[in-house]
Amino acid sequence: DVKVTQSSRYLVKRTGEKVFLECVQDMDHENMFWYRQDPGLGLRLIYFSYDVKMKEKGDIPEGYSVSREKKERFSLILESASTNQTSMYLCASSLSETGGTETQYFGPGTRLLVL
Amino acid sequence: GDSVTQMEGPVTLSEEAFLTINCTYTATGYPSLFWYVQYPGEGLQLLLKATKADDKGSNKGFEATYRKETTSFHLEKGSVQVSDSAVYFCALGNTGFQKLVFGTGTRLLVSP
């Protein structure tokens, strides 16, 4: 059974803190993604990675960075958390055989509150 | 660029009612189309998909047909259950691009 796990379900941080969100997949997928989900806005892509140490900006990368040192792990970093980064963060992974036609598999999400 | 538009919710239905959630898209080329479902407190999971025009995706009693002439991929179910209450996302994936483009989601509430 495919599995994408995220390090925390709920997280509370203070403004200015550095925040790490971890995602691990056990499917040997090449692609991994970080989205944020906000009411009325759907899912917006922050960053994605198509291979170890490779990354590309998504639609809303400002204020975020990512790290992918191992194929199974993709980290999202909030360098200095701000209240407008309060959101639900979803990680996903997919194979890369046919590009965007591949199914993405999602983790359960991390609900982050920045005070 | 590519985009997906889906009907705003919430959609409120009684059990056993017929469901339609509209989804239209704008894209170049020949995208694949997806419906994902998000149950309360969970991440998204694939409900169904279609990879070319006139394909019908189906799963768990849900169906959607890829209509290129109307650029639509409407989700339907003949008889909804309380357990179908969730948020439904229409999405598009285009060949050569790794990312999916999502609609804003439609919340479905089914009452007994």
PDB file of C-alpha atoms in Angstrom:
ATOM      1  CA  ASP A   1       0.000   0.000   0.000  1.00  0.00           C
ATOM      2  CA  VAL A   2       1.365   3.382  -0.974  1.00  0.00           C
ATOM      3  CA  LYS A   3       2.280   5.671   1.856  1.00  0.00           C
ATOM      4  CA  VAL A   4       3.212   9.322   2.259  1.00  0.00           C
ATOM      5  CA  THR A   5       3.788  10.440   5.816  1.00  0.00           C
ATOM      6  CA  GLN A   6       4.248  13.898   7.262  1.00  0.00           C
ATOM      7  CA  SER A   7       6.125  14.546  10.474  1.00  0.00           C
ATOM      8  CA  SER A   8       3.362  16.409  12.310  1.00  0.00           C
ATOM      9  CA  ARG A   9      -0.410  16.691  12.019  1.00  0.00           C
ATOM     10  CA  TYR A  10      -0.565  19.941  13.995  1.00  0.00           C
ATOM     11  CA  LEU A  11       2.117  22.512  14.686  1.00  0.00           C
ATOM     12  CA  VAL A  12       2.076  25.823  16.548  1.00  0.00           C
ATOM     13  CA  LYS A  13       4.977  28.218  16.033  1.00  0.00           C
ATOM     14  CA  ARG A  14       5.779  31.818  16.799  1.00  0.00           C
ATOM     15  CA  THR A  15       6.444  34.593  14.287  1.00  0.00           C
ATOM     16  CA  GLY A  16      10.079  34.619  13.228  1.00  0.00           C
ATOM     17  CA  GLU A  17      10.777  30.982  14.088  1.00  0.00           C
ATOM     18  CA  LYS A  18      12.383  28.654  11.560  1.00  0.00           C
ATOM     19  CA  VAL A  19       9.984  25.811  10.812  1.00  0.00           C
ATOM     20  CA  PHE A  20      10.720  22.425   9.262  1.00  0.00           C
ATOM     21  CA  LEU A  21       8.024  20.236   7.754  1.00  0.00           C
ATOM     22  CA  GLU A  22       9.118  16.744   6.819  1.00  0.00           C
ATOM     23  CA  CYS A  23       7.621  14.377   4.282  1.00  0.00           C
ATOM     24  CA  VAL A  24       8.584  10.780   3.585  1.00  0.00           C
ATOM     25  CA  GLN A  25       7.318   8.461   0.847  1.00  0.00           C
ATOM     26  CA  ASP A  26       7.935   4.733   0.569  1.00  0.00           C
ATOM     27  CA  MET A  27       7.047   4.261  -3.103  1.00  0.00           C
ATOM     28  CA  ASP A  28      10.418   5.080  -4.691  1.00  0.00           C
ATOM     29  CA  HIS A  29       8.791   8.014  -6.506  1.00  0.00           C
ATOM     30  CA  GLU A  30      10.970  10.507  -8.340  1.00  0.00           C
ATOM     31  CA  ASN A  31       8.678  13.502  -7.890  1.00  0.00           C
ATOM     32  CA  MET A  32       7.695  15.128  -4.629  1.00  0.00           C
ATOM     33  CA  PHE A  33       5.574  18.213  -4.036  1.00  0.00           C
ATOM     34  CA  TRP A  34       4.636  20.687  -1.339  1.00  0.00           C
ATOM     35  CA  TYR A  35       1.257  22.438  -1.500  1.00  0.00           C
ATOM     36  CA  ARG A  36      -0.573  24.724   0.812  1.00  0.00           C
ATOM     37  CA  GLN A  37      -4.330  24.534   1.105  1.00  0.00           C
ATOM     38  CA  ASP A  38      -6.417  27.545   2.075  1.00  0.00           C
ATOM     39  CA  PRO A  39     -10.221  27.933   2.063  1.00  0.00           C
ATOM     40  CA  GLY A  40     -11.485  29.260  -1.244  1.00  0.00           C
ATOM     41  CA  LEU A  41      -8.067  29.001  -2.885  1.00  0.00           C
ATOM     42  CA  GLY A  42      -7.737  25.261  -3.337  1.00  0.00           C
ATOM     43  CA  LEU A  43      -4.251  23.787  -3.461  1.00  0.00           C
ATOM     44  CA  ARG A  44      -1.355  25.973  -4.489  1.00  0.00           C
ATOM     45  CA  LEU A  45       2.036  24.527  -5.342  1.00  0.00           C
ATOM     46  CA  ILE A  46       4.944  25.868  -3.317  1.00  0.00           C
ATOM     47  CA  TYR A  47       7.872  23.776  -4.597  1.00  0.00           C
ATOM     48  CA  PHE A  48       8.463  20.460  -6.227  1.00  0.00           C
ATOM     49  CA  SER A  49      11.409  18.174  -6.746  1.00  0.00           C
ATOM     50  CA  TYR A  50      11.929  15.746  -9.616  1.00  0.00           C
ATOM     51  CA  ASP A  51      15.106  14.135  -8.309  1.00  0.00           C
ATOM     52  CA  VAL A  52      17.469  14.159  -5.366  1.00  0.00           C
ATOM     53  CA  LYS A  53      18.916  17.639  -4.836  1.00  0.00           C
ATOM     54  CA  MET A  54      16.770  19.013  -7.686  1.00  0.00           C
ATOM     55  CA  LYS A  55      13.986  21.473  -7.055  1.00  0.00           C
ATOM     56  CA  GLU A  56      11.766  23.880  -8.910  1.00  0.00           C
ATOM     57  CA  LYS A  57       9.652  26.758  -7.723  1.00  0.00           C
ATOM     58  CA  GLY A  58       5.923  26.404  -7.852  1.00  0.00           C
ATOM     59  CA  ASP A  59       3.355  29.155  -7.884  1.00  0.00           C
ATOM     60  CA  ILE A  60       3.979  30.600  -4.410  1.00  0.00           C
ATOM     61  CA  PRO A  61       7.612  29.937  -3.349  1.00  0.00           C
ATOM     62  CA  GLU A  62       8.195  33.233  -1.519  1.00  0.00           C
ATOM     63  CA  GLY A  63       9.069  32.718   2.133  1.00  0.00           C
ATOM     64  CA  TYR A  64       9.781  29.002   1.675  1.00  0.00           C
ATOM     65  CA  SER A  65      12.696  26.796   0.785  1.00  0.00           C
ATOM     66  CA  VAL A  66      13.045  23.043   0.347  1.00  0.00           C
ATOM     67  CA  SER A  67      15.583  20.304   0.719  1.00  0.00           C
ATOM     68  CA  ARG A  68      15.801  16.875  -0.846  1.00  0.00           C
ATOM     69  CA  GLU A  69      18.927  15.024   0.208  1.00  0.00           C
ATOM     70  CA  LYS A  70      17.419  11.540  -0.152  1.00  0.00           C
ATOM     71  CA  LYS A  71      14.916  10.255  -2.677  1.00  0.00           C
ATOM     72  CA  GLU A  72      12.293   9.369  -0.083  1.00  0.00           C
ATOM     73  CA  ARG A  73      12.414  12.598   1.934  1.00  0.00           C
ATOM     74  CA  PHE A  74      11.361  16.127   1.009  1.00  0.00           C
ATOM     75  CA  SER A  75      11.505  18.932   3.549  1.00  0.00           C
ATOM     76  CA  LEU A  76       9.757  22.288   3.485  1.00  0.00           C
ATOM     77  CA  ILE A  77      11.419  25.088   5.405  1.00  0.00           C
ATOM     78  CA  LEU A  78       9.864  28.336   6.525  1.00  0.00           C
ATOM     79  CA  GLU A  79      12.926  30.492   7.086  1.00  0.00           C
ATOM     80  CA  SER A  80      11.128  33.020   9.299  1.00  0.00           C
ATOM     81  CA  ALA A  81       7.527  32.079   9.933  1.00  0.00           C
ATOM     82  CA  SER A  82       4.871  34.732   9.532  1.00  0.00           C
ATOM     83  CA  THR A  83       1.187  34.752  10.410  1.00  0.00           C
ATOM     84  CA  ASN A  84       0.191  34.659   6.736  1.00  0.00           C
ATOM     85  CA  GLN A  85       1.841  31.246   6.514  1.00  0.00           C
ATOM     86  CA  THR A  86      -0.805  29.785   8.807  1.00  0.00           C
ATOM     87  CA  SER A  87      -2.274  27.078   6.603  1.00  0.00           C
ATOM     88  CA  MET A  88      -2.643  23.390   5.864  1.00  0.00           C
ATOM     89  CA  TYR A  89       0.471  21.983   4.181  1.00  0.00           C
ATOM     90  CA  LEU A  90       0.176  18.902   2.007  1.00  0.00           C
ATOM     91  CA  CYS A  91       2.981  16.783   0.643  1.00  0.00           C
ATOM     92  CA  ALA A  92       2.564  14.540  -2.389  1.00  0.00           C
ATOM     93  CA  SER A  93       4.642  12.231  -4.550  1.00  0.00           C
ATOM     94  CA  SER A  94       4.385  10.684  -8.006  1.00  0.00           C
ATOM     95  CA  LEU A  95       6.273   8.718 -10.602  1.00  0.00           C
ATOM     96  CA  SER A  96       7.733  10.716 -13.440  1.00  0.00           C
ATOM     97  CA  GLU A  97       7.170   8.355 -16.351  1.00  0.00           C
ATOM     98  CA  THR A  98       4.553  10.403 -18.176  1.00  0.00           C
ATOM     99  CA  GLY A  99       4.912  13.799 -16.603  1.00  0.00           C
ATOM    100  CA  GLY A 100       1.744  15.436 -15.381  1.00  0.00           C
ATOM    101  CA  THR A 101      -0.472  12.482 -16.202  1.00  0.00           C
ATOM    102  CA  GLU A 102       0.738  10.521 -13.206  1.00  0.00           C
ATOM    103  CA  THR A 103      -1.380  10.184 -10.083  1.00  0.00           C
ATOM    104  CA  GLN A 104      -0.107  12.105  -7.097  1.00  0.00           C
ATOM    105  CA  TYR A 105      -0.297  10.441  -3.679  1.00  0.00           C
ATOM    106  CA  PHE A 106      -0.862  12.718  -0.728  1.00  0.00           C
ATOM    107  CA  GLY A 107       0.101  12.694   2.912  1.00  0.00           C
ATOM    108  CA  PRO A 108      -2.427  13.514   5.662  1.00  0.00           C
ATOM    109  CA  GLY A 109      -1.339  17.151   5.904  1.00  0.00           C
ATOM    110  CA  THR A 110       0.181  19.375   8.578  1.00  0.00           C
ATOM    111  CA  ARG A 111      -1.963  22.132   9.986  1.00  0.00           C
ATOM    112  CA  LEU A 112       0.396  24.969  10.924  1.00  0.00           C
ATOM    113  CA  LEU A 113      -0.603  27.869  13.135  1.00  0.00           C
ATOM    114  CA  VAL A 114       1.806  30.803  13.362  1.00  0.00           C
ATOM    115  CA  LEU A 115       1.159  33.121  16.300  1.00  0.00           C
TER     116      LEU A 115
ATOM    117  CA  GLY B   1      -1.684  29.052 -18.498  1.00  0.00           C
ATOM    118  CA  ASP B   2      -3.665  25.970 -17.618  1.00  0.00           C
ATOM    119  CA  SER B   3      -6.567  26.408 -15.211  1.00  0.00           C
ATOM    120  CA  VAL B   4      -9.486  24.546 -13.654  1.00  0.00           C
ATOM    121  CA  THR B   5     -12.819  25.992 -12.610  1.00  0.00           C
ATOM    122  CA  GLN B   6     -15.246  24.068 -10.468  1.00  0.00           C
ATOM    123  CA  MET B   7     -18.558  24.979  -8.923  1.00  0.00           C
ATOM    124  CA  GLU B   8     -18.555  26.600  -5.549  1.00  0.00           C
ATOM    125  CA  GLY B   9     -20.065  24.795  -2.636  1.00  0.00           C
ATOM    126  CA  PRO B  10     -21.244  23.672  -0.374  1.00  0.00           C
ATOM    127  CA  VAL B  11     -23.471  21.262  -2.197  1.00  0.00           C
ATOM    128  CA  THR B  12     -26.080  19.960   0.221  1.00  0.00           C
ATOM    129  CA  LEU B  13     -28.000  16.798  -0.647  1.00  0.00           C
ATOM    130  CA  SER B  14     -30.139  14.186   1.018  1.00  0.00           C
ATOM    131  CA  GLU B  15     -29.029  10.582   1.007  1.00  0.00           C
ATOM    132  CA  GLU B  16     -29.793   8.767  -2.289  1.00  0.00           C
ATOM    133  CA  ALA B  17     -29.988  12.004  -4.273  1.00  0.00           C
ATOM    134  CA  PHE B  18     -28.216  12.456  -7.610  1.00  0.00           C
ATOM    135  CA  LEU B  19     -24.944  14.371  -7.540  1.00  0.00           C
ATOM    136  CA  THR B  20     -23.309  16.554 -10.158  1.00  0.00           C
ATOM    137  CA  ILE B  21     -20.249  18.686  -9.482  1.00  0.00           C
ATOM    138  CA  ASN B  22     -19.235  20.768 -12.486  1.00  0.00           C
ATOM    139  CA  CYS B  23     -15.637  21.146 -13.609  1.00  0.00           C
ATOM    140  CA  THR B  24     -14.327  22.954 -16.685  1.00  0.00           C
ATOM    141  CA  TYR B  25     -10.763  23.495 -17.741  1.00  0.00           C
ATOM    142  CA  THR B  26      -8.501  25.585 -19.944  1.00  0.00           C
ATOM    143  CA  ALA B  27      -5.369  23.916 -21.253  1.00  0.00           C
ATOM    144  CA  THR B  28      -3.090  23.581 -24.216  1.00  0.00           C
ATOM    145  CA  GLY B  29      -2.477  20.192 -25.728  1.00  0.00           C
ATOM    146  CA  TYR B  30      -4.045  17.026 -24.373  1.00  0.00           C
ATOM    147  CA  PRO B  31      -4.159  17.062 -20.594  1.00  0.00           C
ATOM    148  CA  SER B  32      -5.178  14.311 -18.225  1.00  0.00           C
ATOM    149  CA  LEU B  33      -8.027  15.068 -15.844  1.00  0.00           C
ATOM    150  CA  PHE B  34      -8.499  13.945 -12.262  1.00  0.00           C
ATOM    151  CA  TRP B  35     -10.970  14.033  -9.428  1.00  0.00           C
ATOM    152  CA  TYR B  36      -9.517  13.876  -5.938  1.00  0.00           C
ATOM    153  CA  VAL B  37     -11.488  13.563  -2.707  1.00  0.00           C
ATOM    154  CA  GLN B  38     -10.534  14.827   0.747  1.00  0.00           C
ATOM    155  CA  TYR B  39     -12.397  13.303   3.689  1.00  0.00           C
ATOM    156  CA  PRO B  40     -12.436  15.253   6.952  1.00  0.00           C
ATOM    157  CA  GLY B  41      -9.046  15.346   8.623  1.00  0.00           C
ATOM    158  CA  GLU B  42      -7.269  13.541   5.797  1.00  0.00           C
ATOM    159  CA  GLY B  43      -5.124  14.283   2.777  1.00  0.00           C
ATOM    160  CA  LEU B  44      -6.324  14.017  -0.800  1.00  0.00           C
ATOM    161  CA  GLN B  45      -6.814  10.691  -2.504  1.00  0.00           C
ATOM    162  CA  LEU B  46      -7.437   9.940  -6.137  1.00  0.00           C
ATOM    163  CA  LEU B  47     -11.075   9.206  -6.899  1.00  0.00           C
ATOM    164  CA  LEU B  48     -10.869   8.743 -10.672  1.00  0.00           C
ATOM    165  CA  LYS B  49      -9.048   9.949 -13.731  1.00  0.00           C
ATOM    166  CA  ALA B  50      -9.252  10.092 -17.527  1.00  0.00           C
ATOM    167  CA  THR B  51      -6.307  10.507 -19.842  1.00  0.00           C
ATOM    168  CA  LYS B  52      -7.894  11.266 -23.204  1.00  0.00           C
ATOM    169  CA  ALA B  53     -11.020  12.686 -24.792  1.00  0.00           C
ATOM    170  CA  ASP B  54     -14.217  10.617 -24.375  1.00  0.00           C
ATOM    171  CA  ASP B  55     -12.631   8.472 -21.656  1.00  0.00           C
ATOM    172  CA  LYS B  56     -14.839   7.804 -18.675  1.00  0.00           C
ATOM    173  CA  GLY B  57     -13.258   7.442 -15.257  1.00  0.00           C
ATOM    174  CA  SER B  58     -15.224   5.613 -12.584  1.00  0.00           C
ATOM    175  CA  ASN B  59     -14.767   4.492  -8.994  1.00  0.00           C
ATOM    176  CA  LYS B  60     -17.009   3.859  -5.965  1.00  0.00           C
ATOM    177  CA  GLY B  61     -20.120   4.720  -7.997  1.00  0.00           C
ATOM    178  CA  PHE B  62     -18.690   8.062  -9.157  1.00  0.00           C
ATOM    179  CA  GLU B  63     -18.204   8.776 -12.858  1.00  0.00           C
ATOM    180  CA  ALA B  64     -16.770  11.567 -14.985  1.00  0.00           C
ATOM    181  CA  THR B  65     -16.388  11.793 -18.764  1.00  0.00           C
ATOM    182  CA  TYR B  66     -13.599  13.763 -20.450  1.00  0.00           C
ATOM    183  CA  ARG B  67     -15.408  16.077 -22.890  1.00  0.00           C
ATOM    184  CA  LYS B  68     -12.943  17.917 -25.081  1.00  0.00           C
ATOM    185  CA  GLU B  69     -15.616  19.762 -27.065  1.00  0.00           C
ATOM    186  CA  THR B  70     -16.970  21.408 -23.919  1.00  0.00           C
ATOM    187  CA  THR B  71     -13.663  21.292 -21.981  1.00  0.00           C
ATOM    188  CA  SER B  72     -15.470  19.673 -19.077  1.00  0.00           C
ATOM    189  CA  PHE B  73     -15.048  16.793 -16.631  1.00  0.00           C
ATOM    190  CA  HIS B  74     -18.186  16.834 -14.484  1.00  0.00           C
ATOM    191  CA  LEU B  75     -18.390  14.444 -11.542  1.00  0.00           C
ATOM    192  CA  GLU B  76     -21.611  12.439 -11.118  1.00  0.00           C
ATOM    193  CA  LYS B  77     -23.028   9.853  -8.777  1.00  0.00           C
ATOM    194  CA  GLY B  78     -26.467   8.333  -9.019  1.00  0.00           C
ATOM    195  CA  SER B  79     -27.166   7.915  -5.309  1.00  0.00           C
ATOM    196  CA  VAL B  80     -25.029   9.621  -2.685  1.00  0.00           C
ATOM    197  CA  GLN B  81     -24.435   8.347   0.821  1.00  0.00           C
ATOM    198  CA  VAL B  82     -23.652  10.172   4.057  1.00  0.00           C
ATOM    199  CA  SER B  83     -20.138   8.719   3.826  1.00  0.00           C
ATOM    200  CA  ASP B  84     -19.598  10.671   0.570  1.00  0.00           C
ATOM    201  CA  SER B  85     -19.500  13.922   2.532  1.00  0.00           C
ATOM    202  CA  ALA B  86     -16.092  15.379   1.679  1.00  0.00           C
ATOM    203  CA  VAL B  87     -14.354  18.029  -0.400  1.00  0.00           C
ATOM    204  CA  TYR B  88     -13.918  17.163  -4.082  1.00  0.00           C
ATOM    205  CA  PHE B  89     -11.135  18.644  -6.200  1.00  0.00           C
ATOM    206  CA  CYS B  90     -10.941  18.633  -9.965  1.00  0.00           C
ATOM    207  CA  ALA B  91      -7.378  18.711 -11.325  1.00  0.00           C
ATOM    208  CA  LEU B  92      -5.508  18.794 -14.608  1.00  0.00           C
ATOM    209  CA  GLY B  93      -2.106  17.418 -15.546  1.00  0.00           C
ATOM    210  CA  ASN B  94      -0.337  18.203 -18.777  1.00  0.00           C
ATOM    211  CA  THR B  95       2.271  16.090 -20.491  1.00  0.00           C
ATOM    212  CA  GLY B  96       5.774  17.384 -19.890  1.00  0.00           C
ATOM    213  CA  PHE B  97       4.816  19.190 -16.704  1.00  0.00           C
ATOM    214  CA  GLN B  98       5.150  17.349 -13.423  1.00  0.00           C
ATOM    215  CA  LYS B  99       2.679  19.409 -11.472  1.00  0.00           C
ATOM    216  CA  LEU B 100      -1.110  19.256 -11.294  1.00  0.00           C
ATOM    217  CA  VAL B 101      -3.381  22.293 -11.479  1.00  0.00           C
ATOM    218  CA  PHE B 102      -6.231  22.098  -8.974  1.00  0.00           C
ATOM    219  CA  GLY B 103      -9.631  23.699  -8.782  1.00  0.00           C
ATOM    220  CA  THR B 104     -10.698  25.389  -5.569  1.00  0.00           C
ATOM    221  CA  GLY B 105     -12.638  22.373  -4.299  1.00  0.00           C
ATOM    222  CA  THR B 106     -16.344  21.728  -3.726  1.00  0.00           C
ATOM    223  CA  ARG B 107     -17.625  20.646  -0.353  1.00  0.00           C
ATOM    224  CA  LEU B 108     -20.384  18.034  -0.435  1.00  0.00           C
ATOM    225  CA  LEU B 109     -22.634  17.575   2.583  1.00  0.00           C
ATOM    226  CA  VAL B 110     -25.001  14.598   2.559  1.00  0.00           C
ATOM    227  CA  SER B 111     -27.675  14.337   5.227  1.00  0.00           C
ATOM    228  CA  PRO B 112     -29.551  11.156   6.233  1.00  0.00           C
TER     229      PRO B 112
END
